[in-house]
Amino acid sequence: MSAAAAITKESCQLLGIKSVGVDYGLVRTGVAATIGYEPTPLKILSNLNNTEVSQHVVQMCRAEQASQVIVGLPLHKNGTEANQTTITRMFAAELADHVIKNLGPSVSVLLFDERYTSKEAAARAHSKDPNRNLQGQLDAVAACIILESYYNDNGHGAELVEVDPTLYEECVNVWEEKRIHEEKRLQEEMRDRDARRAWRKEAMERDRTMEETASTNTNTKKKKKKRKKK
């Protein structure tokens, strides 16, 4: 049983909260999700810009019905920030913008220390198959490890990514417009479905009435023929 699978209600306040993990990179970005108790690799996004990566992550959050996104934050071994830290923060800020606009303000984007996840991912993959070419395959595993670490630590030390206050209201308004539009679309679909159901019911009732009428006419003709024979 993995560390994530050993989590219990007593030891983890996050149990039952579904998350998507992101190991961001300029060339490749690994994405994973908490499926049951076990983080599972979802996808590796290659050669995409921040907007495209954000759109893909939003789609996967929607598909997995995740309530938060955990983005790994690369730091030096001593905990200080590196150049990649700044780059990741910029990506996380754009991702948070996309998340609010498409999933709503209830879905959070968090940054979490990802030190040593790449080495851990390589060690795990190598232990399973020492001869396997790992190029381009570790990022999704690293995303799983980010989720494991986050859940094992009960999210302690995670940093909430906040959208610029001057843009937050605009993002929420975009989300509200999309939500209202989606509600109207679903209502229209329901009305169309009900109308089709009612039409089918009426058509079946007409067919039944016609069959009964035809049957009655046939029986009447048979009775008339019998009277003539007599």
mmCIF file of C-alpha atoms in Angstrom:
data_model
loop_
_atom_site.group_PDB
_atom_site.id
_atom_site.type_symbol
_atom_site.label_atom_id
_atom_site.label_comp_id
_atom_site.label_asym_id
_atom_site.label_seq_id
_atom_site.Cartn_x
_atom_site.Cartn_y
_atom_site.Cartn_z
ATOM 1 C CA MET A 1 0.000 0.000 0.000
ATOM 2 C CA SER A 2 1.360 3.432 -0.960
ATOM 3 C CA ALA A 3 1.661 6.368 1.390
ATOM 4 C CA ALA A 4 -1.402 7.947 -0.192
ATOM 5 C CA ALA A 5 -3.451 4.773 0.195
ATOM 6 C CA ALA A 6 -2.618 4.588 3.902
ATOM 7 C CA ILE A 7 -4.280 7.927 4.640
ATOM 8 C CA THR A 8 -7.286 7.684 6.964
ATOM 9 C CA LYS A 9 -9.934 10.108 8.078
ATOM 10 C CA GLU A 10 -8.124 10.554 11.368
ATOM 11 C CA SER A 11 -4.833 11.476 9.722
ATOM 12 C CA CYS A 12 -6.020 13.488 6.711
ATOM 13 C CA GLN A 13 -8.478 16.340 6.693
ATOM 14 C CA LEU A 14 -8.361 16.333 2.885
ATOM 15 C CA LEU A 15 -9.858 12.866 2.474
ATOM 16 C CA GLY A 16 -12.682 13.047 -0.054
ATOM 17 C CA ILE A 17 -11.432 16.269 -1.636
ATOM 18 C CA LYS A 18 -10.543 15.600 -5.254
ATOM 19 C CA SER A 19 -7.496 17.352 -6.670
ATOM 20 C CA VAL A 20 -5.568 17.667 -9.910
ATOM 21 C CA GLY A 21 -1.789 17.848 -9.590
ATOM 22 C CA VAL A 22 0.425 19.744 -12.027
ATOM 23 C CA ASP A 23 4.181 19.380 -12.513
ATOM 24 C CA TYR A 24 4.760 22.441 -14.680
ATOM 25 C CA GLY A 25 7.602 22.775 -17.159
ATOM 26 C CA LEU A 26 8.409 25.017 -20.106
ATOM 27 C CA VAL A 27 8.616 22.011 -22.444
ATOM 28 C CA ARG A 28 6.488 19.355 -20.727
ATOM 29 C CA THR A 29 3.853 19.523 -18.024
ATOM 30 C CA GLY A 30 2.665 16.431 -16.186
ATOM 31 C CA VAL A 31 -0.892 16.210 -14.889
ATOM 32 C CA ALA A 32 -2.315 13.735 -12.368
ATOM 33 C CA ALA A 33 -5.493 13.392 -10.321
ATOM 34 C CA THR A 34 -6.586 11.775 -7.094
ATOM 35 C CA ILE A 35 -8.631 8.776 -8.227
ATOM 36 C CA GLY A 36 -9.984 7.203 -5.051
ATOM 37 C CA TYR A 37 -7.051 7.077 -2.627
ATOM 38 C CA GLU A 38 -4.383 6.780 -5.306
ATOM 39 C CA PRO A 39 -2.984 9.664 -7.385
ATOM 40 C CA THR A 40 -3.062 8.565 -11.025
ATOM 41 C CA PRO A 41 -1.192 10.050 -14.019
ATOM 42 C CA LEU A 42 -3.561 11.662 -16.505
ATOM 43 C CA LYS A 43 -1.533 13.259 -19.245
ATOM 44 C CA ILE A 44 1.733 14.837 -20.330
ATOM 45 C CA LEU A 45 1.282 18.142 -22.154
ATOM 46 C CA SER A 46 4.141 18.938 -24.527
ATOM 47 C CA ASN A 47 5.212 22.088 -26.362
ATOM 48 C CA LEU A 48 2.226 24.210 -25.313
ATOM 49 C CA ASN A 49 2.134 27.784 -24.098
ATOM 50 C CA ASN A 50 0.744 28.737 -20.687
ATOM 51 C CA THR A 51 -2.712 29.523 -22.042
ATOM 52 C CA GLU A 52 -2.970 26.150 -23.787
ATOM 53 C CA VAL A 53 -1.700 24.282 -20.726
ATOM 54 C CA SER A 54 -4.202 26.146 -18.532
ATOM 55 C CA GLN A 55 -7.056 25.239 -20.883
ATOM 56 C CA HIS A 56 -6.096 21.558 -20.785
ATOM 57 C CA VAL A 57 -5.841 21.577 -16.985
ATOM 58 C CA VAL A 58 -9.276 23.222 -16.725
ATOM 59 C CA GLN A 59 -10.734 20.526 -18.997
ATOM 60 C CA MET A 60 -9.225 17.774 -16.851
ATOM 61 C CA CYS A 61 -10.473 19.441 -13.658
ATOM 62 C CA ARG A 62 -13.966 19.502 -15.122
ATOM 63 C CA ALA A 63 -13.744 15.872 -16.257
ATOM 64 C CA GLU A 64 -12.429 14.723 -12.863
ATOM 65 C CA GLN A 65 -14.776 17.052 -10.937
ATOM 66 C CA ALA A 66 -11.799 18.330 -8.962
ATOM 67 C CA SER A 67 -12.245 21.072 -6.392
ATOM 68 C CA GLN A 68 -8.628 22.224 -6.378
ATOM 69 C CA VAL A 69 -5.433 22.256 -8.436
ATOM 70 C CA ILE A 70 -2.060 21.641 -6.797
ATOM 71 C CA VAL A 71 0.857 23.084 -8.764
ATOM 72 C CA GLY A 72 4.346 21.961 -7.777
ATOM 73 C CA LEU A 73 6.598 24.869 -6.772
ATOM 74 C CA PRO A 74 10.282 24.275 -7.642
ATOM 75 C CA LEU A 75 12.692 25.528 -4.975
ATOM 76 C CA HIS A 76 16.393 25.212 -4.234
ATOM 77 C CA LYS A 77 17.380 22.495 -1.763
ATOM 78 C CA ASN A 78 17.647 25.117 0.985
ATOM 79 C CA GLY A 79 14.112 26.343 0.274
ATOM 80 C CA THR A 80 15.039 29.561 -1.512
ATOM 81 C CA GLU A 81 13.392 30.498 -4.797
ATOM 82 C CA ALA A 82 14.991 29.907 -8.190
ATOM 83 C CA ASN A 83 14.355 31.329 -11.648
ATOM 84 C CA GLN A 84 12.024 28.401 -12.372
ATOM 85 C CA THR A 85 10.088 29.344 -9.227
ATOM 86 C CA THR A 86 9.236 32.738 -10.728
ATOM 87 C CA ILE A 87 8.257 31.130 -14.043
ATOM 88 C CA THR A 88 5.994 28.654 -12.242
ATOM 89 C CA ARG A 89 4.367 31.425 -10.216
ATOM 90 C CA MET A 90 3.552 33.277 -13.439
ATOM 91 C CA PHE A 91 1.975 30.144 -14.885
ATOM 92 C CA ALA A 92 -0.009 29.487 -11.692
ATOM 93 C CA ALA A 93 -1.376 33.047 -11.781
ATOM 94 C CA GLU A 94 -2.615 32.565 -15.345
ATOM 95 C CA LEU A 95 -4.018 29.150 -14.462
ATOM 96 C CA ALA A 96 -5.939 30.638 -11.520
ATOM 97 C CA ASP A 97 -7.452 33.183 -13.896
ATOM 98 C CA HIS A 98 -8.613 30.417 -16.272
ATOM 99 C CA VAL A 99 -9.934 28.310 -13.390
ATOM 100 C CA ILE A 100 -12.153 31.075 -12.007
ATOM 101 C CA LYS A 101 -13.459 32.017 -15.459
ATOM 102 C CA ASN A 102 -14.330 28.430 -16.367
ATOM 103 C CA LEU A 103 -14.896 26.545 -13.092
ATOM 104 C CA GLY A 104 -15.840 29.303 -10.678
ATOM 105 C CA PRO A 105 -14.283 30.856 -7.567
ATOM 106 C CA SER A 106 -14.941 27.736 -5.478
ATOM 107 C CA VAL A 107 -12.091 25.877 -7.244
ATOM 108 C CA SER A 108 -8.705 26.819 -5.785
ATOM 109 C CA VAL A 109 -5.212 26.818 -7.261
ATOM 110 C CA LEU A 110 -2.453 26.097 -4.739
ATOM 111 C CA LEU A 111 1.339 26.034 -4.937
ATOM 112 C CA PHE A 112 3.121 23.262 -3.048
ATOM 113 C CA ASP A 113 6.815 22.529 -2.511
ATOM 114 C CA GLU A 114 7.967 20.021 -5.143
ATOM 115 C CA ARG A 115 11.612 19.639 -4.114
ATOM 116 C CA TYR A 116 12.992 16.160 -4.929
ATOM 117 C CA THR A 117 9.848 15.054 -6.811
ATOM 118 C CA SER A 118 11.741 14.636 -10.098
ATOM 119 C CA LYS A 119 14.360 12.413 -8.460
ATOM 120 C CA GLU A 120 11.646 10.424 -6.687
ATOM 121 C CA ALA A 121 9.745 9.992 -9.955
ATOM 122 C CA ALA A 122 12.883 8.737 -11.711
ATOM 123 C CA ALA A 123 13.660 6.349 -8.853
ATOM 124 C CA ARG A 124 10.146 4.875 -8.917
ATOM 125 C CA ALA A 125 10.111 4.441 -12.680
ATOM 126 C CA HIS A 126 13.600 2.912 -12.657
ATOM 127 C CA SER A 127 12.645 0.452 -9.923
ATOM 128 C CA LYS A 128 9.753 -0.805 -12.056
ATOM 129 C CA ASP A 129 11.771 -1.132 -15.261
ATOM 130 C CA PRO A 130 15.527 -0.340 -15.140
ATOM 131 C CA ASN A 131 15.853 -0.590 -18.935
ATOM 132 C CA ARG A 132 12.966 1.686 -19.803
ATOM 133 C CA ASN A 133 13.615 4.990 -21.588
ATOM 134 C CA LEU A 134 12.206 7.572 -19.187
ATOM 135 C CA GLN A 135 12.543 10.611 -21.429
ATOM 136 C CA GLY A 136 9.287 12.600 -21.332
ATOM 137 C CA GLN A 137 7.503 10.131 -19.057
ATOM 138 C CA LEU A 138 8.430 11.325 -15.581
ATOM 139 C CA ASP A 139 6.398 14.529 -15.459
ATOM 140 C CA ALA A 140 3.047 12.820 -14.866
ATOM 141 C CA VAL A 141 4.636 10.608 -12.194
ATOM 142 C CA ALA A 142 6.089 13.735 -10.580
ATOM 143 C CA ALA A 143 2.583 15.237 -10.573
ATOM 144 C CA CYS A 144 1.401 12.148 -8.669
ATOM 145 C CA ILE A 145 4.172 12.601 -6.113
ATOM 146 C CA ILE A 146 3.206 16.263 -5.667
ATOM 147 C CA LEU A 147 -0.329 15.130 -4.826
ATOM 148 C CA GLU A 148 0.925 12.409 -2.479
ATOM 149 C CA SER A 149 3.102 14.887 -0.604
ATOM 150 C CA TYR A 150 0.303 17.425 -0.421
ATOM 151 C CA TYR A 151 -2.164 14.906 1.020
ATOM 152 C CA ASN A 152 0.363 13.335 3.366
ATOM 153 C CA ASP A 153 1.095 16.784 4.814
ATOM 154 C CA ASN A 154 -2.623 17.650 5.007
ATOM 155 C CA GLY A 155 -1.895 20.553 2.709
ATOM 156 C CA HIS A 156 0.281 22.297 5.299
ATOM 157 C CA GLY A 157 2.598 24.803 3.671
ATOM 158 C CA ALA A 158 0.483 25.137 0.525
ATOM 159 C CA GLU A 159 0.204 28.648 -0.874
ATOM 160 C CA LEU A 160 -3.099 29.866 -2.303
ATOM 161 C CA VAL A 161 -2.716 31.532 -5.692
ATOM 162 C CA GLU A 162 -4.796 34.692 -5.636
ATOM 163 C CA VAL A 163 -5.961 36.494 -8.745
ATOM 164 C CA ASP A 164 -5.105 40.176 -8.995
ATOM 165 C CA PRO A 165 -7.913 42.036 -7.140
ATOM 166 C CA THR A 166 -8.397 44.324 -10.140
ATOM 167 C CA LEU A 167 -9.110 41.261 -12.322
ATOM 168 C CA TYR A 168 -10.914 39.024 -9.827
ATOM 169 C CA GLU A 169 -14.347 40.612 -10.244
ATOM 170 C CA GLU A 170 -14.027 40.420 -14.018
ATOM 171 C CA CYS A 171 -13.119 36.712 -13.803
ATOM 172 C CA VAL A 172 -16.097 35.994 -11.552
ATOM 173 C CA ASN A 173 -18.421 37.890 -13.908
ATOM 174 C CA VAL A 174 -17.177 35.812 -16.839
ATOM 175 C CA TRP A 175 -17.868 32.657 -14.818
ATOM 176 C CA GLU A 176 -21.372 33.869 -13.872
ATOM 177 C CA GLU A 177 -22.199 34.600 -17.502
ATOM 178 C CA LYS A 178 -21.004 31.140 -18.541
ATOM 179 C CA ARG A 179 -22.923 29.526 -15.677
ATOM 180 C CA ILE A 180 -26.151 31.327 -16.612
ATOM 181 C CA HIS A 181 -25.649 30.456 -20.283
ATOM 182 C CA GLU A 182 -25.073 26.798 -19.371
ATOM 183 C CA GLU A 183 -28.178 26.730 -17.172
ATOM 184 C CA LYS A 184 -30.265 28.156 -20.023
ATOM 185 C CA ARG A 185 -28.797 25.607 -22.422
ATOM 186 C CA LEU A 186 -29.646 22.748 -20.069
ATOM 187 C CA GLN A 187 -33.169 24.102 -19.565
ATOM 188 C CA GLU A 188 -33.665 24.321 -23.329
ATOM 189 C CA GLU A 189 -32.394 20.771 -23.736
ATOM 190 C CA MET A 190 -34.816 19.620 -21.056
ATOM 191 C CA ARG A 191 -37.722 21.416 -22.738
ATOM 192 C CA ASP A 192 -36.784 19.904 -26.098
ATOM 193 C CA ARG A 193 -36.506 16.466 -24.513
ATOM 194 C CA ASP A 194 -39.891 16.847 -22.818
ATOM 195 C CA ALA A 195 -41.432 18.085 -26.077
ATOM 196 C CA ARG A 196 -40.044 15.081 -27.987
ATOM 197 C CA ARG A 197 -41.288 12.747 -25.270
ATOM 198 C CA ALA A 198 -44.759 14.328 -25.393
ATOM 199 C CA TRP A 199 -44.782 14.118 -29.204
ATOM 200 C CA ARG A 200 -43.860 10.418 -29.105
ATOM 201 C CA LYS A 201 -46.556 9.786 -26.522
ATOM 202 C CA GLU A 202 -49.155 11.569 -28.652
ATOM 203 C CA ALA A 203 -48.009 9.684 -31.759
ATOM 204 C CA MET A 204 -48.292 6.353 -29.924
ATOM 205 C CA GLU A 205 -51.744 7.330 -28.681
ATOM 206 C CA ARG A 206 -52.834 8.247 -32.228
ATOM 207 C CA ASP A 207 -51.511 4.940 -33.557
ATOM 208 C CA ARG A 208 -53.333 3.050 -30.812
ATOM 209 C CA THR A 209 -56.579 4.900 -31.539
ATOM 210 C CA MET A 210 -56.241 4.235 -35.277
ATOM 211 C CA GLU A 211 -55.604 0.539 -34.630
ATOM 212 C CA GLU A 212 -58.638 0.323 -32.361
ATOM 213 C CA THR A 213 -60.769 2.129 -34.948
ATOM 214 C CA ALA A 214 -59.531 -0.133 -37.728
ATOM 215 C CA SER A 215 -60.186 -3.202 -35.587
ATOM 216 C CA THR A 216 -63.700 -1.994 -34.765
ATOM 217 C CA ASN A 217 -64.479 -1.342 -38.456
ATOM 218 C CA THR A 218 -63.205 -4.799 -39.398
ATOM 219 C CA ASN A 219 -65.379 -6.475 -36.755
ATOM 220 C CA THR A 220 -68.411 -4.466 -37.905
ATOM 221 C CA LYS A 221 -67.909 -5.564 -41.515
ATOM 222 C CA LYS A 222 -67.598 -9.198 -40.437
ATOM 223 C CA LYS A 223 -70.863 -8.988 -38.503
ATOM 224 C CA LYS A 224 -72.652 -7.487 -41.530
ATOM 225 C CA LYS A 225 -71.393 -10.302 -43.763
ATOM 226 C CA LYS A 226 -72.664 -12.904 -41.297
ATOM 227 C CA ARG A 227 -76.125 -11.299 -41.284
ATOM 228 C CA LYS A 228 -76.268 -11.366 -45.113
ATOM 229 C CA LYS A 229 -75.414 -15.086 -45.180
ATOM 230 C CA LYS A 230 -78.312 -15.818 -42.843
#
